[in-house]
PDB file of C-alpha atoms in Angstrom:
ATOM      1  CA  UNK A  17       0.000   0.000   0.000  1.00  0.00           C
ATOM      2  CA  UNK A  18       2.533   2.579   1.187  1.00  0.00           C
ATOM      3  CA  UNK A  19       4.425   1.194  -2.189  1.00  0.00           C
ATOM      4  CA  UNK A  20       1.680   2.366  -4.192  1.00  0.00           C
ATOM      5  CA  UNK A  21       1.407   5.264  -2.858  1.00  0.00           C
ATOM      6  CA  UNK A  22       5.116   6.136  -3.250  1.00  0.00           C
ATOM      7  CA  UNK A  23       4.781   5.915  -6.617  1.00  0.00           C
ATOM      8  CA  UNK A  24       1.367   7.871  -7.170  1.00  0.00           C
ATOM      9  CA  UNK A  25       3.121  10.786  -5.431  1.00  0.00           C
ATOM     10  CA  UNK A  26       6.438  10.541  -7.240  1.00  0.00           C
ATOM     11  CA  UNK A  27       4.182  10.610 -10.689  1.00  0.00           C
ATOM     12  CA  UNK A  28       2.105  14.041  -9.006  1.00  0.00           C
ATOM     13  CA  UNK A  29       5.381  15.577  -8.406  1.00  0.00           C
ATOM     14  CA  UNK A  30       6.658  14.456 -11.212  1.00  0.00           C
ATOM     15  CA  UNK A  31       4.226  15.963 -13.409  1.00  0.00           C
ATOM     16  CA  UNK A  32       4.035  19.426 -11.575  1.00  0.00           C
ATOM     17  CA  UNK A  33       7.822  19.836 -12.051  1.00  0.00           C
ATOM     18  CA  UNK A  34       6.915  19.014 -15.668  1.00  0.00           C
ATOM     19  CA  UNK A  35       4.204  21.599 -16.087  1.00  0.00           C
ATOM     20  CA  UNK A  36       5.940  23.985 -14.380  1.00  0.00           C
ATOM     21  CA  UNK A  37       8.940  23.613 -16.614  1.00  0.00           C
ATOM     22  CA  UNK A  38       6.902  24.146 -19.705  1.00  0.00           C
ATOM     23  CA  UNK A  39       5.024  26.940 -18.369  1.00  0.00           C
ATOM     24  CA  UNK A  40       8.379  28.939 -17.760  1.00  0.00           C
ATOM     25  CA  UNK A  41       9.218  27.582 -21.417  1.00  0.00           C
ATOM     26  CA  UNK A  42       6.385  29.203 -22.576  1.00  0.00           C
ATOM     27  CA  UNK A  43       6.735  32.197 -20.819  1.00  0.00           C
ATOM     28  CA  UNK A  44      10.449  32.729 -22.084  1.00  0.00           C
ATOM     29  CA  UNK A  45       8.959  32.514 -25.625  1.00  0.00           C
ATOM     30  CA  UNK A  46       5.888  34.700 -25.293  1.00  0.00           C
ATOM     31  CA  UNK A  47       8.807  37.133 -23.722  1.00  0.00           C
ATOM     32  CA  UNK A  48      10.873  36.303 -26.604  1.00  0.00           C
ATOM     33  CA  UNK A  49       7.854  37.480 -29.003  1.00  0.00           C
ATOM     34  CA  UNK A  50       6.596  40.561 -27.213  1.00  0.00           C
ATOM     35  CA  UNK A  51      10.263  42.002 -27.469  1.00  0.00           C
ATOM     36  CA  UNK A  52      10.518  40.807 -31.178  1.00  0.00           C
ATOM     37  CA  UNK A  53       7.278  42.984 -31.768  1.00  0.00           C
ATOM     38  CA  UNK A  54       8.336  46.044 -29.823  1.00  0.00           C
ATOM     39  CA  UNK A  55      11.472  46.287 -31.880  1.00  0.00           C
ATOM     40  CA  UNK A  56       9.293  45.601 -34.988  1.00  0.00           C
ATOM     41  CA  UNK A  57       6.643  48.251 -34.572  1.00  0.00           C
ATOM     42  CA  UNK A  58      10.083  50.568 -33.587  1.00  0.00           C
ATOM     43  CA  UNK A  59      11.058  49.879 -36.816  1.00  0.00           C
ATOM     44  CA  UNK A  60       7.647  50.189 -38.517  1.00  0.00           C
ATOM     45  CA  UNK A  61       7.471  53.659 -36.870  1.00  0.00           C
ATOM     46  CA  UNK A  62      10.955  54.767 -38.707  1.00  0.00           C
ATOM     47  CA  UNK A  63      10.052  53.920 -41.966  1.00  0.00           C
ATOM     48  CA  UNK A  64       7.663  56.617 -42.643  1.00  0.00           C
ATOM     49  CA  UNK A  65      10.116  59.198 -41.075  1.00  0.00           C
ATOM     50  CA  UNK A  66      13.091  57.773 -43.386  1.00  0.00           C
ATOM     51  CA  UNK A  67      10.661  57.950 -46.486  1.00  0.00           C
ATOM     52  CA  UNK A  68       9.460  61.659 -45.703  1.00  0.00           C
ATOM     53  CA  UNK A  69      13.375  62.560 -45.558  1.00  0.00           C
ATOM     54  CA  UNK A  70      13.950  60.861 -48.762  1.00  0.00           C
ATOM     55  CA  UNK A  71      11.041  61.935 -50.282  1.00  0.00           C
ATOM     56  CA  UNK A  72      11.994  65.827 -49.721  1.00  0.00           C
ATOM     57  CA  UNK A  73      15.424  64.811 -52.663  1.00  0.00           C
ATOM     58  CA  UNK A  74      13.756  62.151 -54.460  1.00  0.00           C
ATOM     59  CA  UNK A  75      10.373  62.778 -55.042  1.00  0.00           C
ATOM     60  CA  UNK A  76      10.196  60.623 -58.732  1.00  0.00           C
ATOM     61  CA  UNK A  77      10.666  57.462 -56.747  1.00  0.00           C
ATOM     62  CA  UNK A  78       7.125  57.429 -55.923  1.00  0.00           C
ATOM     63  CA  UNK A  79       6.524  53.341 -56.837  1.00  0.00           C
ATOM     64  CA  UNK A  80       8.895  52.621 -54.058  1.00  0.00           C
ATOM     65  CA  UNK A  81       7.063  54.745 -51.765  1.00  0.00           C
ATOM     66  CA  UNK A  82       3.735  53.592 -52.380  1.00  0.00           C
ATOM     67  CA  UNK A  83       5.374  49.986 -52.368  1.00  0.00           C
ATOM     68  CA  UNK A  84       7.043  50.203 -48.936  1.00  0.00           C
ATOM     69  CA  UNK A  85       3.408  51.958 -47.367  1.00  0.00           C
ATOM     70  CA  UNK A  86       1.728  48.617 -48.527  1.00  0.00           C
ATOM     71  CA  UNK A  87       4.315  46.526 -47.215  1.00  0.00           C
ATOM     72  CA  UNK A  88       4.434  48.163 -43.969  1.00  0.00           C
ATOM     73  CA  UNK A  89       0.751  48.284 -43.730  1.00  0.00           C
ATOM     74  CA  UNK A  90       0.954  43.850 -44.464  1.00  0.00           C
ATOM     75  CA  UNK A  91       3.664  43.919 -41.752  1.00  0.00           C
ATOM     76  CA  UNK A  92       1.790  45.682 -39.186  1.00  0.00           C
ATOM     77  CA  UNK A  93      -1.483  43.654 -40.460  1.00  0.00           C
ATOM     78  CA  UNK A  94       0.287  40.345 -39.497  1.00  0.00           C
ATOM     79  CA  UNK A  95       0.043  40.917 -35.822  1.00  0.00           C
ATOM     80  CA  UNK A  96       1.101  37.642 -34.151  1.00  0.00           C
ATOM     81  CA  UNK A  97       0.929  34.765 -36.216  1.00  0.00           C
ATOM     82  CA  UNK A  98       4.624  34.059 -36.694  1.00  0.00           C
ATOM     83  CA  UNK A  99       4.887  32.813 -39.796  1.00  0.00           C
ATOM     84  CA  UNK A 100       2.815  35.425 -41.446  1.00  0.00           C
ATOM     85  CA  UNK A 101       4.840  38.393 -39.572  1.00  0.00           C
ATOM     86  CA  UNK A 102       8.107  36.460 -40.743  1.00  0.00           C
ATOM     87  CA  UNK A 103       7.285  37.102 -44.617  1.00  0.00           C
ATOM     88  CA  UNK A 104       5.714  40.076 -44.026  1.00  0.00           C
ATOM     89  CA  UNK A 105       8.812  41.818 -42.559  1.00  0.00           C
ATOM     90  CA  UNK A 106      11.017  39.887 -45.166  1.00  0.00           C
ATOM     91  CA  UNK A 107       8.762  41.649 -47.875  1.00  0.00           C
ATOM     92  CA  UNK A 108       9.017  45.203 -46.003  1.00  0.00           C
ATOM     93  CA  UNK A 109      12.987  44.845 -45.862  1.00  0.00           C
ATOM     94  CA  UNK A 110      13.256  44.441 -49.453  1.00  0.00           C
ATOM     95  CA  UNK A 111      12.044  47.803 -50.185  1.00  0.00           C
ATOM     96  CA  UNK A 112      13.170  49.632 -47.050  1.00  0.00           C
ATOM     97  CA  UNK A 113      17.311  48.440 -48.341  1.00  0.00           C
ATOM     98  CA  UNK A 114      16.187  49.909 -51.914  1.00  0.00           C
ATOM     99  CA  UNK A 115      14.975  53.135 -50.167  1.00  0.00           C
ATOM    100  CA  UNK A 116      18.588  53.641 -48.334  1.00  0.00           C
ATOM    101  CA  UNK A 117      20.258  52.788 -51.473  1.00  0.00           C
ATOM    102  CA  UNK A 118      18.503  55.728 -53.256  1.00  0.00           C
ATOM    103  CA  UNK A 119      20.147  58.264 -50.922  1.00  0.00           C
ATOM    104  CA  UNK A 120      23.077  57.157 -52.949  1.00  0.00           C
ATOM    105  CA  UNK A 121      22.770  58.990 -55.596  1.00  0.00           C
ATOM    106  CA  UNK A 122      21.955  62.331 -53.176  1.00  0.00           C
ATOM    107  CA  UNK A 123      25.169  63.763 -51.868  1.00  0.00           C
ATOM    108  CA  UNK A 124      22.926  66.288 -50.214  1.00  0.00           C
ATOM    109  CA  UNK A 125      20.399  63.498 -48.877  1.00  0.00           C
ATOM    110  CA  UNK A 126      23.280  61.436 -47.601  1.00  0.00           C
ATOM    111  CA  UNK A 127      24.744  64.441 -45.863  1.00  0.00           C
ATOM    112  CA  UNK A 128      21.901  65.218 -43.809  1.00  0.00           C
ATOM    113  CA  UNK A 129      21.646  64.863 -40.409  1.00  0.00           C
ATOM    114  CA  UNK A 130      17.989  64.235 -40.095  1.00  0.00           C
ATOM    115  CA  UNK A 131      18.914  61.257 -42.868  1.00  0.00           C
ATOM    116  CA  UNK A 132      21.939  60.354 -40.943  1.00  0.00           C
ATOM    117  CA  UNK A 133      20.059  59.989 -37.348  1.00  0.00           C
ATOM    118  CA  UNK A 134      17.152  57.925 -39.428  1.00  0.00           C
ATOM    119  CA  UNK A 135      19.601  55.842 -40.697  1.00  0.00           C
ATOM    120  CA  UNK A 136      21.622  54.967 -37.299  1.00  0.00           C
ATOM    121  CA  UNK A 137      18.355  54.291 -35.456  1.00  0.00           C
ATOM    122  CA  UNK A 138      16.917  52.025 -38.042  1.00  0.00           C
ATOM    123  CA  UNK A 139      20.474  50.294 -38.165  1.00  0.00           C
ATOM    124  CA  UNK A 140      20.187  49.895 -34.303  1.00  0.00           C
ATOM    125  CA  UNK A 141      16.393  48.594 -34.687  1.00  0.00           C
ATOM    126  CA  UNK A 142      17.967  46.018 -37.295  1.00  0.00           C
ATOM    127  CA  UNK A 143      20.525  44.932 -34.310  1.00  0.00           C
ATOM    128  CA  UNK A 144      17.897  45.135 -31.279  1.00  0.00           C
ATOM    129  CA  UNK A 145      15.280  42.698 -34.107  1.00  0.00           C
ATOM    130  CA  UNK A 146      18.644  40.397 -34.461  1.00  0.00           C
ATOM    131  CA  UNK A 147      19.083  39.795 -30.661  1.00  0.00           C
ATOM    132  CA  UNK A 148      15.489  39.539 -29.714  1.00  0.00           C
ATOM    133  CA  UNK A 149      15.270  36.760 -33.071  1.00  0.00           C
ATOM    134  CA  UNK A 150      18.140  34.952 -31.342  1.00  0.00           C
ATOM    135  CA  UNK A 151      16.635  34.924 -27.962  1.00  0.00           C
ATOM    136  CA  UNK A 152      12.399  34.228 -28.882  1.00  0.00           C
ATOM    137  CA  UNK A 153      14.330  31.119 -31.225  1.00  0.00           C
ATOM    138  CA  UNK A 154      16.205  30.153 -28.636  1.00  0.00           C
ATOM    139  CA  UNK A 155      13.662  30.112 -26.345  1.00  0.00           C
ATOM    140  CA  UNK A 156      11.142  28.399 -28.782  1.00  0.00           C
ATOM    141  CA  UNK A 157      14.339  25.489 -29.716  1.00  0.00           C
ATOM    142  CA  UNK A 158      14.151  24.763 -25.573  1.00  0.00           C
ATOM    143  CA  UNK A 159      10.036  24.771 -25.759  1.00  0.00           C
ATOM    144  CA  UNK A 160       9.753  22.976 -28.501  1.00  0.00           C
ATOM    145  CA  UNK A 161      12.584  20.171 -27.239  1.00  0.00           C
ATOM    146  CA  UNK A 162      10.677  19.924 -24.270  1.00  0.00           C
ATOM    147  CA  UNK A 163       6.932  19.290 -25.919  1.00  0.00           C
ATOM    148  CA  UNK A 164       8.464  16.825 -27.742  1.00  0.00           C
ATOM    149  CA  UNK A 165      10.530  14.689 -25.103  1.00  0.00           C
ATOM    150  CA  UNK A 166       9.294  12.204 -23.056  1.00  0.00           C
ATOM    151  CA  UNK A 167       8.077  12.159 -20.336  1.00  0.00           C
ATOM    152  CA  UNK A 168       6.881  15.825 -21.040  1.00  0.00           C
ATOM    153  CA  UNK A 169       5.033  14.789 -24.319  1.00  0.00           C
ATOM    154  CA  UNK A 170       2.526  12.972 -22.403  1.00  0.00           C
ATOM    155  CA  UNK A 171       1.576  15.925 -20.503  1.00  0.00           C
ATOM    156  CA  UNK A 172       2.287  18.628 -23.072  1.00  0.00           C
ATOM    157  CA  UNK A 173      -0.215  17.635 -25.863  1.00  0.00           C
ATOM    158  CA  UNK A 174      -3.504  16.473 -23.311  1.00  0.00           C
ATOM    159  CA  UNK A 175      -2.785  20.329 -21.894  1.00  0.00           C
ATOM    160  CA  UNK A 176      -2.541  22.376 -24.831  1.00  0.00           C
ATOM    161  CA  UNK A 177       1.204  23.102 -24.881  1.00  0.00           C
ATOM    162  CA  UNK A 178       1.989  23.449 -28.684  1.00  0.00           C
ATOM    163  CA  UNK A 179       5.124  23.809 -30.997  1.00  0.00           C
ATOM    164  CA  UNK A 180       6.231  27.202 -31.581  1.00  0.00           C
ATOM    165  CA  UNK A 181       7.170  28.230 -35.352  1.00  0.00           C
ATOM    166  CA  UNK A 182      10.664  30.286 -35.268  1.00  0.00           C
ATOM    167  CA  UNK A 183      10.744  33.505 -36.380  1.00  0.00           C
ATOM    168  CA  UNK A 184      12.660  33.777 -39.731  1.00  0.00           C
ATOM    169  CA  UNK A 185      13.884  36.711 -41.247  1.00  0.00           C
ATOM    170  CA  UNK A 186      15.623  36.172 -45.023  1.00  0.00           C
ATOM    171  CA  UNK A 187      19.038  37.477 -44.766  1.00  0.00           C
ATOM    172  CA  UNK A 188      19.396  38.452 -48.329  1.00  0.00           C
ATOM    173  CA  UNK A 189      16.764  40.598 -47.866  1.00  0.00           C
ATOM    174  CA  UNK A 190      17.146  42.052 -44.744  1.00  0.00           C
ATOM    175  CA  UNK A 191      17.353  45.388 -44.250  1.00  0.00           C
ATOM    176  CA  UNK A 192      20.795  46.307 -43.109  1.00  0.00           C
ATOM    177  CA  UNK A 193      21.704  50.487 -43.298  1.00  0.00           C
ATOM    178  CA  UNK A 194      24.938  50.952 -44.255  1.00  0.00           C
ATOM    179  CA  UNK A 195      26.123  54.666 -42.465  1.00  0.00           C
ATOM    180  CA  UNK A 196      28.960  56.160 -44.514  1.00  0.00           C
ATOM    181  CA  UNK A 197      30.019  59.105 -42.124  1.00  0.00           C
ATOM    182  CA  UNK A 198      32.640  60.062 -44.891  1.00  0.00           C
ATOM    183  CA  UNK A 199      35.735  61.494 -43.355  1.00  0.00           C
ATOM    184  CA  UNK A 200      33.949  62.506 -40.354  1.00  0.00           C
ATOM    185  CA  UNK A 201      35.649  60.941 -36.968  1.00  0.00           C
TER     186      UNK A 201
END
């Protein structure tokens, strides 16, 4: 008897210590997300600055503009389905690299301040999106390892915890500023 119920309480304990470890999984991944997004609507709130800049010296380039207000608009449209937010912000960065390559070809554009400052911020919103990435993946790599592992599996499912898609960002197309501070140091 005392046997049996050994074993029924090593199984309770068991399985709290099992919930509990996916719950703080979980946790570490909706964490992972919510600082994903913040850095995402960050960035989403540059863009139309770093257009109206542009816009000011290159006002013929209106297809990209109207392209990178719909592709901003699908971004922010995506909300948090993972997946759908992944291609959407792949699709926005494609434009967004075109629209700092412009200022290129504006000596005057490139050697604005306002441009300049536009340009470091969105670079350092392009770093702050890389280490959040790293950390929600990371975060959904130890989740998902854990929903799938046994003894955790048997509990996981029956209670609803899920696999987590990562968040994946094409690095072709990434958006990544270059800042060419010429010759000043």
């Amino acid at each position: 008897m005392y046997a049996v119920l050994g074993l029924l309480a090593i199984f309770v304990i068991g399985g709290v210590l099992i919930y509990n470890n996916l719950v703080k999984k979980s946790q570490m991944a909706d964490n992972g997300w919510s600082d994903i997004d913040v850095q995402l609507k960050r960035r989403a709130n540059l863009i139309p600055q770093l257009v109206s800049t542009v816009e000011g010296y290159a006002s013929h380039e209106q297809k990209l503009f109207a392209e990178i207000a719909t592709r901003r608009a699908e971004a922010m449209a995506a909300g948090d389905d993972v997946s759908g937010r992944s291609a959407a912000e792949t699709a926005l960065s494609q434009p967004v690299s075109r629209l700092v390559a412009v200022a290129e070809d504006y000596p005057e554009l490139k050697a604005s301040e306002n441009f300049l400052e536009l340009q470091r911020e969105l670079s350092d919103t392009e770093d702050k999106i890389e280490m959040a990435r790293r950390f929600y993946n990371g975060a959904v790599r130890e989740l998902n390892t854990s929903v799938q592992s046994f003894p955790a599996m048997l509990i996981a499912g029956p209670i609803g915890f899920r696999q987590r898609d990562y968040f994946e960002v094409d690095m072709a197309d990434r958006a990544v500023p270059q800042i060419d501070m010429g010759d000043q140091a």
